[in-house]
PDB file of C-alpha atoms in Angstrom:
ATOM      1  CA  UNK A   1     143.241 116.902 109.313  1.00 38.00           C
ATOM      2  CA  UNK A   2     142.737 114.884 106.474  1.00 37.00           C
ATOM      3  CA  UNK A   3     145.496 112.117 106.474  1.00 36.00           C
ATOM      4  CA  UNK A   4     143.949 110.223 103.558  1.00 36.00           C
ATOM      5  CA  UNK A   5     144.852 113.678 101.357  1.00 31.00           C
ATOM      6  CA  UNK A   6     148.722 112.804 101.932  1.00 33.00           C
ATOM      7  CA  UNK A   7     148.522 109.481 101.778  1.00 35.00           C
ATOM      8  CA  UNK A   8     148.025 109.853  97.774  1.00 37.00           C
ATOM      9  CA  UNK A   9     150.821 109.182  95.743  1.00 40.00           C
ATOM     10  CA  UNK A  10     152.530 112.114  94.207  1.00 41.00           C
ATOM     11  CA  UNK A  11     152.033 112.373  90.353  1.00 44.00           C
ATOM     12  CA  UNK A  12     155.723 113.231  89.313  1.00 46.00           C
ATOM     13  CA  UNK A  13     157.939 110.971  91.701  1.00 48.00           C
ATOM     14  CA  UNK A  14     155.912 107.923  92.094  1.00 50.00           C
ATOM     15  CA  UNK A  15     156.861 107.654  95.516  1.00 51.00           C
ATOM     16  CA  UNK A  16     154.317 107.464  98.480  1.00 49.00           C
ATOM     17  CA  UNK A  17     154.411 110.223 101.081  1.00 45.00           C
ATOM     18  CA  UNK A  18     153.250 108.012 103.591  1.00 45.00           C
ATOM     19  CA  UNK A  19     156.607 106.887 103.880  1.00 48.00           C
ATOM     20  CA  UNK A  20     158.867 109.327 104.074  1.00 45.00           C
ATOM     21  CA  UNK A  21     159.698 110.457 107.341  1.00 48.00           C
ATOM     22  CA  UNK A  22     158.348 114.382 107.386  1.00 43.00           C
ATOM     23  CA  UNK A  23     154.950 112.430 106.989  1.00 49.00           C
ATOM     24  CA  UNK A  24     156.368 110.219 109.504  1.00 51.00           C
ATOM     25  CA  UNK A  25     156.632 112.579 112.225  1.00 57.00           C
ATOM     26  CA  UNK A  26     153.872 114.381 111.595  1.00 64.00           C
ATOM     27  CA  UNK A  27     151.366 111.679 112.013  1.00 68.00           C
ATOM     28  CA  UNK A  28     153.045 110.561 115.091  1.00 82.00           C
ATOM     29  CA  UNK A  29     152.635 114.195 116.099  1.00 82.00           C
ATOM     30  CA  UNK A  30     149.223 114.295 115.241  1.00 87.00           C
ATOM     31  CA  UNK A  31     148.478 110.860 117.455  1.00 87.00           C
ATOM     32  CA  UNK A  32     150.779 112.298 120.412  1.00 86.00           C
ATOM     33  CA  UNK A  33     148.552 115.383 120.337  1.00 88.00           C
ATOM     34  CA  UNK A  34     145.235 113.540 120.387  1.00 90.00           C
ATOM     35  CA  UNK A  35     145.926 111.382 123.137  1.00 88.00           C
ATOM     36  CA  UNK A  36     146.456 114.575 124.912  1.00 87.00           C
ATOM     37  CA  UNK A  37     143.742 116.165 124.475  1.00 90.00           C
ATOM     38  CA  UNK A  38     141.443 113.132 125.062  1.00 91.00           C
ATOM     39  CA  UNK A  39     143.022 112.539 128.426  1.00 90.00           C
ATOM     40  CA  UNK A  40     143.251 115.594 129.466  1.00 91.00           C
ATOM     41  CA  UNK A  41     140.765 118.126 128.286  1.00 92.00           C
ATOM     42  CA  UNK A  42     138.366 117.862 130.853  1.00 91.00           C
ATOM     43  CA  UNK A  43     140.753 118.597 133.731  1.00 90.00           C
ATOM     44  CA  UNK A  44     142.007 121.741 131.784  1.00 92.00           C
ATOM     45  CA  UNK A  45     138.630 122.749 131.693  1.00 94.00           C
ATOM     46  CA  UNK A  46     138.073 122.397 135.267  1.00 91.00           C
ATOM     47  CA  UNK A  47     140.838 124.300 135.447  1.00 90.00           C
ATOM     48  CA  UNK A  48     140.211 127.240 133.309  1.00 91.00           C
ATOM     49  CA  UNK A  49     136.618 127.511 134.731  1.00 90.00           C
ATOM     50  CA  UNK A  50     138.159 127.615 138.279  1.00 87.00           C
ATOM     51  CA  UNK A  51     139.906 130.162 137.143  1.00 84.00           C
ATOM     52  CA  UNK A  52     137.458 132.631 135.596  1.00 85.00           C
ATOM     53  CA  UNK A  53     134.144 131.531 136.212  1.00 85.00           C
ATOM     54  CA  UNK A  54     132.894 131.898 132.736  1.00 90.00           C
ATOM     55  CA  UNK A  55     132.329 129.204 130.217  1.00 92.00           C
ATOM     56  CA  UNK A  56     132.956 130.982 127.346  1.00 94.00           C
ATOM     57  CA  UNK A  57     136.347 132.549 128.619  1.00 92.00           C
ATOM     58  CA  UNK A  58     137.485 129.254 130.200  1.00 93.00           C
ATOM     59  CA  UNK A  59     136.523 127.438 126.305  1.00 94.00           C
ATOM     60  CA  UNK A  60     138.782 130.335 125.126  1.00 93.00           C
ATOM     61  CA  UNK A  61     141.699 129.754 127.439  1.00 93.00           C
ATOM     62  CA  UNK A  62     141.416 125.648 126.527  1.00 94.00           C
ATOM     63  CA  UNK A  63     141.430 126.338 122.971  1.00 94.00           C
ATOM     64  CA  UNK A  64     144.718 128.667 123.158  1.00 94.00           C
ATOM     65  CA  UNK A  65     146.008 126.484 125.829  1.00 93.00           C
ATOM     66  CA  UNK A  66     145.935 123.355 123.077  1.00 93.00           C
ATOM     67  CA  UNK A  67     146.802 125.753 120.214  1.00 92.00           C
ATOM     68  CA  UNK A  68     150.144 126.549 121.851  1.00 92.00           C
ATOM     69  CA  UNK A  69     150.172 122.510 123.042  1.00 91.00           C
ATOM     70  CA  UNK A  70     150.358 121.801 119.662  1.00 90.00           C
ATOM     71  CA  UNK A  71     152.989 123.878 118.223  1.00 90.00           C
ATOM     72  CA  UNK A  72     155.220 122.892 121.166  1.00 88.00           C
ATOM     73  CA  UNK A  73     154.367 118.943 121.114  1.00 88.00           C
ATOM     74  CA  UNK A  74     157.602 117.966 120.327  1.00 85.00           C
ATOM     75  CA  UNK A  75     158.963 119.325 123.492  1.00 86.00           C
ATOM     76  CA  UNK A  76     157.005 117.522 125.355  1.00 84.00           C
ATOM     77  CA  UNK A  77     159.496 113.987 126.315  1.00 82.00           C
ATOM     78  CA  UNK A  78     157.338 112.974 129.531  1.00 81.00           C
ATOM     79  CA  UNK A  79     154.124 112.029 128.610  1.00 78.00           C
ATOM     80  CA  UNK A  80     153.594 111.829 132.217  1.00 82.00           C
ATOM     81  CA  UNK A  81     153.952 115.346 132.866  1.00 84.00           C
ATOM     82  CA  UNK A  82     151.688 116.589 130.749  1.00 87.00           C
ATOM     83  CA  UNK A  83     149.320 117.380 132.709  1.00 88.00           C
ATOM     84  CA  UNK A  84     151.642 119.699 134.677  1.00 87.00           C
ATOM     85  CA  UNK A  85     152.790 121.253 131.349  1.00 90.00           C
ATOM     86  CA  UNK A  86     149.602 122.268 129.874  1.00 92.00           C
ATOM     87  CA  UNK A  87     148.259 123.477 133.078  1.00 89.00           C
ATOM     88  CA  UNK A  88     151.588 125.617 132.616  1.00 88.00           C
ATOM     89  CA  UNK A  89     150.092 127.113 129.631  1.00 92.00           C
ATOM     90  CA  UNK A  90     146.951 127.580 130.456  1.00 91.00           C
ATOM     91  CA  UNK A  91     148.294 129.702 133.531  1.00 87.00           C
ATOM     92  CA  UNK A  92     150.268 131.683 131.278  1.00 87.00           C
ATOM     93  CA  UNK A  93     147.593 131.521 129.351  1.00 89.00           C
ATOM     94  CA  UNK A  94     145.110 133.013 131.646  1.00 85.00           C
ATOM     95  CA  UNK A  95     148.227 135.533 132.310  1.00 83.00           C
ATOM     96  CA  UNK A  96     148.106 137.042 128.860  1.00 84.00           C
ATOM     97  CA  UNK A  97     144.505 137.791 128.974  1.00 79.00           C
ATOM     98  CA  UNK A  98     144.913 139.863 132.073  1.00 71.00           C
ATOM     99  CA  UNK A  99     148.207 141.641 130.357  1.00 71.00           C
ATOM    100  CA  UNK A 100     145.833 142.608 127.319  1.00 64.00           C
ATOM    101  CA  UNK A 101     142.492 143.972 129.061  1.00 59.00           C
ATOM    102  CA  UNK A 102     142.246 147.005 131.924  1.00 57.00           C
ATOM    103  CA  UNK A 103     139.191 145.917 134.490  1.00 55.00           C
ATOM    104  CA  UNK A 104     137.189 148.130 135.745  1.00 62.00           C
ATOM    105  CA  UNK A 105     137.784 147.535 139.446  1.00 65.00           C
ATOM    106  CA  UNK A 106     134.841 147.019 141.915  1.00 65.00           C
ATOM    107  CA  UNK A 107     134.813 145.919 145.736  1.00 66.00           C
ATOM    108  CA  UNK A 108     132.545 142.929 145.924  1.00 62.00           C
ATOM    109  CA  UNK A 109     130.963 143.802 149.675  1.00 65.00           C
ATOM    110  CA  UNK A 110     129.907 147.309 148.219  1.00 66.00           C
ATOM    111  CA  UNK A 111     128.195 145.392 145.136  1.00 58.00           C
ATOM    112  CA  UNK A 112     126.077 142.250 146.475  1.00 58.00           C
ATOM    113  CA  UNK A 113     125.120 139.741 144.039  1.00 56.00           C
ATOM    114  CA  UNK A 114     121.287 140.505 142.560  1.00 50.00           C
ATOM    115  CA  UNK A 115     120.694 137.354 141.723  1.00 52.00           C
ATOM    116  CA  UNK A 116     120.669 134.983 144.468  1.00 49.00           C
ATOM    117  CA  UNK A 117     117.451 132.866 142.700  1.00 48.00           C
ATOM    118  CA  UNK A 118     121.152 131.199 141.116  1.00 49.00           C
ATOM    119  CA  UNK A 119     122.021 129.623 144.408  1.00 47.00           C
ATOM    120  CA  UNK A 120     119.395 127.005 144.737  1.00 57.00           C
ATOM    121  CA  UNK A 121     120.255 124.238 147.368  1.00 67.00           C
ATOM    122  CA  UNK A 122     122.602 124.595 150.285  1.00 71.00           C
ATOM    123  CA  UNK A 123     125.697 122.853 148.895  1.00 69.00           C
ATOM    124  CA  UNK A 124     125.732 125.068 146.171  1.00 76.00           C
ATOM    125  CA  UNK A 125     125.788 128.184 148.786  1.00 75.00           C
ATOM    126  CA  UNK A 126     128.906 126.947 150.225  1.00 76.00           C
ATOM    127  CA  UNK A 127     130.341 126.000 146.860  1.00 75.00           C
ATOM    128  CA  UNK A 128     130.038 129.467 146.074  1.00 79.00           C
ATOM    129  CA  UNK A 129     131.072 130.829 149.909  1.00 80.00           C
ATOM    130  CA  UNK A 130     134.088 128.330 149.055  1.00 80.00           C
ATOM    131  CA  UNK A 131     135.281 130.007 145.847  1.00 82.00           C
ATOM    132  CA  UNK A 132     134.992 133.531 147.388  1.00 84.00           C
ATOM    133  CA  UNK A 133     137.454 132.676 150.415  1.00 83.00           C
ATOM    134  CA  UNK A 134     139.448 130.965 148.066  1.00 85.00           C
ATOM    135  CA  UNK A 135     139.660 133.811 145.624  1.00 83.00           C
ATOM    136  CA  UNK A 136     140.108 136.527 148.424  1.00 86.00           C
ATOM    137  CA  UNK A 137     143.961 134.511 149.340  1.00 87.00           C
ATOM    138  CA  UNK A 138     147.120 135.713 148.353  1.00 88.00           C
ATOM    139  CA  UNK A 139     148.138 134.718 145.561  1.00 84.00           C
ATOM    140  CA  UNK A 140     150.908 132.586 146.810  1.00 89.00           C
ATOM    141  CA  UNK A 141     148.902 130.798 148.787  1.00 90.00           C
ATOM    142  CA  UNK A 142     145.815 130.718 146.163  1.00 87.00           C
ATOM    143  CA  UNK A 143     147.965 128.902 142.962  1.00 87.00           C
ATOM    144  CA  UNK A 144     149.106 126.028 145.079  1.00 89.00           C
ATOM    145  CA  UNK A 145     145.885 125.326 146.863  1.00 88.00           C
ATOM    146  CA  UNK A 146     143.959 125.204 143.272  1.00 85.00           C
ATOM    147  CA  UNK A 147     146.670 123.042 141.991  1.00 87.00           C
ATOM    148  CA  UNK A 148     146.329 120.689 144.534  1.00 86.00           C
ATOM    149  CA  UNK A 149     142.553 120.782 144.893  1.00 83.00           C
ATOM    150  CA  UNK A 150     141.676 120.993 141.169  1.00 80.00           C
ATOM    151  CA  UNK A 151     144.664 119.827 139.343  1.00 80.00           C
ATOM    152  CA  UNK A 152     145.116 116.967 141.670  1.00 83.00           C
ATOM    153  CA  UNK A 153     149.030 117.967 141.507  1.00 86.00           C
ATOM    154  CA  UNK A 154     151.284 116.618 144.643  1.00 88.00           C
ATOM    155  CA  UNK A 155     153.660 118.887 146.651  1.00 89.00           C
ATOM    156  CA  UNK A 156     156.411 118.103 144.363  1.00 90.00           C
ATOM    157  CA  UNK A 157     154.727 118.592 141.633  1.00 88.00           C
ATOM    158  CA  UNK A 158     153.341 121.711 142.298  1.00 89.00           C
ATOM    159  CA  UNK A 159     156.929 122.881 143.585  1.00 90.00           C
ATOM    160  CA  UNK A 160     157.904 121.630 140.382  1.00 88.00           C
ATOM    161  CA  UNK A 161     155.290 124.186 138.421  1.00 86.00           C
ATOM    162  CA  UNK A 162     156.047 127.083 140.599  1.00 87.00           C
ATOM    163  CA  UNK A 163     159.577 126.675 140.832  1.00 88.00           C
ATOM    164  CA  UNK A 164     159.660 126.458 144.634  1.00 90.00           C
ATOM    165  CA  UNK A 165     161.030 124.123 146.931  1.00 93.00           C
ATOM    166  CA  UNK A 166     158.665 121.450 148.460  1.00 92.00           C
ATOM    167  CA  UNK A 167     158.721 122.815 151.877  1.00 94.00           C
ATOM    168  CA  UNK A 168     157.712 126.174 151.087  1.00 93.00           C
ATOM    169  CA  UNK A 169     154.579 124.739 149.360  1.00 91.00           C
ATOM    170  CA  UNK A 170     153.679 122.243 151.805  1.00 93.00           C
ATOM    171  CA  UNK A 171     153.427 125.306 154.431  1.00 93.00           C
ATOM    172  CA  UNK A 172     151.642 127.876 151.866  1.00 92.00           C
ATOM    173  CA  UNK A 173     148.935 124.755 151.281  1.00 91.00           C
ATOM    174  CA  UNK A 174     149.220 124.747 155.383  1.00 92.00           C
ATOM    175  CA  UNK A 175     148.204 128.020 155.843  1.00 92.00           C
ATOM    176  CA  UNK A 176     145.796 128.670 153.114  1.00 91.00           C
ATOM    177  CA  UNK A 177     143.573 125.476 154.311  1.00 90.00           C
ATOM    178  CA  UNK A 178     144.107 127.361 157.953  1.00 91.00           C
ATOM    179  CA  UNK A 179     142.442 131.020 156.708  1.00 90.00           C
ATOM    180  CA  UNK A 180     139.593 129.117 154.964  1.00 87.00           C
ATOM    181  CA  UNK A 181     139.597 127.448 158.004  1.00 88.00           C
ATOM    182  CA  UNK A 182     138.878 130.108 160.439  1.00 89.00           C
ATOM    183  CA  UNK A 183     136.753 132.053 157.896  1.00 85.00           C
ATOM    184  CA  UNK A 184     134.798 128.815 158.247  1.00 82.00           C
ATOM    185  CA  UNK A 185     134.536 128.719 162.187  1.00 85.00           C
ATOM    186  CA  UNK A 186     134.061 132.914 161.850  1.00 84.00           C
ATOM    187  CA  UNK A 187     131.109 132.786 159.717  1.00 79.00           C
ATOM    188  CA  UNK A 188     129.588 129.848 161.932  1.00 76.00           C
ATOM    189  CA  UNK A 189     130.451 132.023 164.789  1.00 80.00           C
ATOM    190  CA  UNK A 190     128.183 134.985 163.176  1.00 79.00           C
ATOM    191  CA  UNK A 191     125.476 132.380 162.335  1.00 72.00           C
ATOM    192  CA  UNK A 192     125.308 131.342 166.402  1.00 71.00           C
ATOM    193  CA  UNK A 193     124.826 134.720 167.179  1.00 63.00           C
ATOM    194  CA  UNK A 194     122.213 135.926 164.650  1.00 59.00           C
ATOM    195  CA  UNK A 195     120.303 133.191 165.321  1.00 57.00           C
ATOM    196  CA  UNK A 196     120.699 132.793 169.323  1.00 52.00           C
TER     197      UNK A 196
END
């Protein structure tokens, strides 16, 4: 935006814009908005990219998630909960794209990945064995894990997000670290006997 444009005196009034208080607001606006996006961007990235694994989509999802940031600025009062608030919006984000496109469905076992030249050291095997147990959860067990894990949200804060109470989402964090858990101690199982 170029602030220097409104900045120049109008020809019939003689009176600076700069001053009056629509251009006021507006800059403090655009300085609120900023100083959102600066601090935060990256996270919503992570974010996005957590939850659909492609860069372009995720870039997509951050730019609408900031688009909507912006025309709803002003109700943002906390600047500390921003973070929770535009992760908000990217969910519902994320929601809408799902609402507007049918996917073709396919089960993942039937279909193994061709290209396993992509998974080059050992870390980035269970990165990707990780993600996969993670995305096979329920749903109500998936949202606050991510949260926590990605988003670096507390209990309350989640609770907050998902309009639960902070009991209920202390014990779905419980028991989604448990099934990764013994998914973990099942496929080391398999390993001991394949190789043994």
């Amino acid at each position: 935006m170029a602030l220097g444009f409104f900045r120049k005196k109008s020809s019939g009034t003689g009176k600076d814009p700069a001053t009056t208080p629509v251009y006021g607001g507006m800059a403090d606006k655009q300085t609120k908005y900023e100083a959102l996006v600066h601090a935060l961007h990256a996270d919503i990235y992570r974010y996005a990219y957590w939850l659909c694994r492609d860069p372009q989509v995720a870039e997509d999802l951050v730019q609408e998630t900031f688009l909507r940031a912006w025309k709803a600025i002003d109700t943002l009062i906390d600047d500390k909960a921003a973070k929770a608030w535009l992760i908000t919006i990217l969910r519902r984000e994320n929601a809408r794209r799902f609402e507007r496109k049918q996917f073709d469905l396919i089960d993942l076992d039937e279909h193994p990945q061709s290209d396993q030249d992509a998974l080059h050291s050992e870390q980035e095997m269970e990165n990707e064995w990780l993600r996969r147990h993670i995305a096979r959860l329920p749903a109500e067990y998936q949202e606050p894990l991510l949260l926590q894990v990605l988003g670096g949200f507390s209990g309350e804060e989640i609770a907050a997000q998902l309009g639960l109470n902070k009991n209920t989402v202390m014990t779905r964090l419980f028991r989604a670290r448990n099934q990764i858990k013994e998914a973990m101690e099942s496929a080391a199982q398999q390993r001991g006997h394949t190789n043994g």
